[in-house]
Every structure is written in C-alpha cells, then in structure tokens.
Amino acid sequence: VWAIIKRPDSTPSNPNEPVTSLPSIDLTEVGANTYEGTYSNFNVSGTYEIAVYAMDSKGVISLPKTTRVTQTVGILAGKNTGV
C-alpha cells in the first residue's frame, strides 16, 4: 500500500506527458485494514491531494482512494521568496 502526493506547488510541465515525479510514501499495516505512513514535506501552504493505492498478491492495483490535506502555514504556492 502506498500514497502519491500532489503538492499545491506542483505543476505539469506538459499536459500530453504522464506525471512521474510526484512524491510517494509506503504505508505500513498497523492493524486490521489500517495503514499509516509519514510525509514530512508539508511545507507549502495550500491543499495537498493524496491518492492511496494497494496491490494484491496477483499484482492488480486498486483504484485510488483519495483525500486532501490543507496546510495553512508555510511557503505560499507559486510565490518566490528569494531564499
């Protein structure tokens, strides 16, 4: 089980090409059908879109289960801070 995270500051370079550079994290089972993981880069203010996938023993990948996380502090997406 893993999650792919679309940051608020990520923009596709070409709409005709697949996106292959989004961050992802592995999720570890911690109980019956319960998984958790840590993503330590919520440093940009805005909404992060998260898609969670699972693969069965035959290699079939599930449709994603999606959720969103809103970060209210941090660097503003699209703003150059000069740092």
mmCIF file with all atom_site columns, C-alpha atoms in Angstrom, residues 12-51:
data_model
loop_
_atom_site.group_PDB
_atom_site.id
_atom_site.type_symbol
_atom_site.label_atom_id
_atom_site.label_alt_id
_atom_site.label_comp_id
_atom_site.label_asym_id
_atom_site.label_entity_id
_atom_site.label_seq_id
_atom_site.pdbx_PDB_ins_code
_atom_site.Cartn_x
_atom_site.Cartn_y
_atom_site.Cartn_z
_atom_site.occupancy
_atom_site.B_iso_or_equiv
_atom_site.pdbx_formal_charge
_atom_site.auth_seq_id
_atom_site.auth_comp_id
_atom_site.auth_asym_id
_atom_site.auth_atom_id
_atom_site.pdbx_PDB_model_num
ATOM 1  C CA . PRO A 1 12 ? 2.622  19.688 -15.004 1.00 0.00 ? 12 PRO A CA 1
ATOM 2  C CA . SER A 1 13 ? 5.315  20.638 -17.483 1.00 0.00 ? 13 SER A CA 1
ATOM 3  C CA . ASN A 1 14 ? 3.465  19.210 -20.482 1.00 0.00 ? 14 ASN A CA 1
ATOM 4  C CA . PRO A 1 15 ? -0.217 18.152 -20.369 1.00 0.00 ? 15 PRO A CA 1
ATOM 5  C CA . ASN A 1 16 ? 0.458  15.480 -23.018 1.00 0.00 ? 16 ASN A CA 1
ATOM 6  C CA . GLU A 1 17 ? 3.041  13.633 -20.900 1.00 0.00 ? 17 GLU A CA 1
ATOM 7  C CA . PRO A 1 18 ? 2.369  11.473 -17.820 1.00 0.00 ? 18 PRO A CA 1
ATOM 8  C CA . VAL A 1 19 ? 3.392  12.894 -14.458 1.00 0.00 ? 19 VAL A CA 1
ATOM 9  C CA . THR A 1 20 ? 6.143  10.725 -12.977 1.00 0.00 ? 20 THR A CA 1
ATOM 10 C CA . SER A 1 21 ? 7.778  12.979 -10.412 1.00 0.00 ? 21 SER A CA 1
ATOM 11 C CA . LEU A 1 22 ? 5.196  13.276 -7.621  1.00 0.00 ? 22 LEU A CA 1
ATOM 12 C CA . PRO A 1 23 ? 6.353  12.279 -4.137  1.00 0.00 ? 23 PRO A CA 1
ATOM 13 C CA . SER A 1 24 ? 5.156  8.935  -2.795  1.00 0.00 ? 24 SER A CA 1
ATOM 14 C CA . ILE A 1 25 ? 5.349  7.127  0.534   1.00 0.00 ? 25 ILE A CA 1
ATOM 15 C CA . ASP A 1 26 ? 4.948  3.496  1.504   1.00 0.00 ? 26 ASP A CA 1
ATOM 16 C CA . LEU A 1 27 ? 2.249  2.769  4.072   1.00 0.00 ? 27 LEU A CA 1
ATOM 17 C CA . THR A 1 28 ? 2.729  0.092  6.732   1.00 0.00 ? 28 THR A CA 1
ATOM 18 C CA . GLU A 1 29 ? -0.069 -2.080 8.099   1.00 0.00 ? 29 GLU A CA 1
ATOM 19 C CA . VAL A 1 30 ? -0.644 -1.281 11.781  1.00 0.00 ? 30 VAL A CA 1
ATOM 20 C CA . GLY A 1 31 ? -3.882 -3.210 12.302  1.00 0.00 ? 31 GLY A CA 1
ATOM 21 C CA . ALA A 1 32 ? -6.762 -4.860 10.514  1.00 0.00 ? 32 ALA A CA 1
ATOM 22 C CA . ASN A 1 33 ? -7.033 -2.924 7.221   1.00 0.00 ? 33 ASN A CA 1
ATOM 23 C CA . THR A 1 34 ? -5.313 0.081  8.808   1.00 0.00 ? 34 THR A CA 1
ATOM 24 C CA . TYR A 1 35 ? -2.167 1.574  7.291   1.00 0.00 ? 35 TYR A CA 1
ATOM 25 C CA . GLU A 1 36 ? -0.029 4.552  8.165   1.00 0.00 ? 36 GLU A CA 1
ATOM 26 C CA . GLY A 1 37 ? 2.967  6.421  6.857   1.00 0.00 ? 37 GLY A CA 1
ATOM 27 C CA . THR A 1 38 ? 4.830  9.672  7.344   1.00 0.00 ? 38 THR A CA 1
ATOM 28 C CA . TYR A 1 39 ? 5.275  12.505 4.874   1.00 0.00 ? 39 TYR A CA 1
ATOM 29 C CA . SER A 1 40 ? 7.500  15.243 6.240   1.00 0.00 ? 40 SER A CA 1
ATOM 30 C CA . ASN A 1 41 ? 7.272  17.814 3.468   1.00 0.00 ? 41 ASN A CA 1
ATOM 31 C CA . PHE A 1 42 ? 4.018  19.704 4.097   1.00 0.00 ? 42 PHE A CA 1
ATOM 32 C CA . ASN A 1 43 ? 5.986  22.964 3.883   1.00 0.00 ? 43 ASN A CA 1
ATOM 33 C CA . VAL A 1 44 ? 3.922  24.772 1.236   1.00 0.00 ? 44 VAL A CA 1
ATOM 34 C CA . SER A 1 45 ? 0.655  26.450 2.176   1.00 0.00 ? 45 SER A CA 1
ATOM 35 C CA . GLY A 1 46 ? -2.330 25.045 0.273   1.00 0.00 ? 46 GLY A CA 1
ATOM 36 C CA . THR A 1 47 ? -4.160 21.808 -0.485  1.00 0.00 ? 47 THR A CA 1
ATOM 37 C CA . TYR A 1 48 ? -2.290 18.541 -0.949  1.00 0.00 ? 48 TYR A CA 1
ATOM 38 C CA . GLU A 1 49 ? -4.152 15.864 -2.917  1.00 0.00 ? 49 GLU A CA 1
ATOM 39 C CA . ILE A 1 50 ? -3.352 12.335 -1.758  1.00 0.00 ? 50 ILE A CA 1
ATOM 40 C CA . ALA A 1 51 ? -4.175 9.125  -3.645  1.00 0.00 ? 51 ALA A CA 1
#
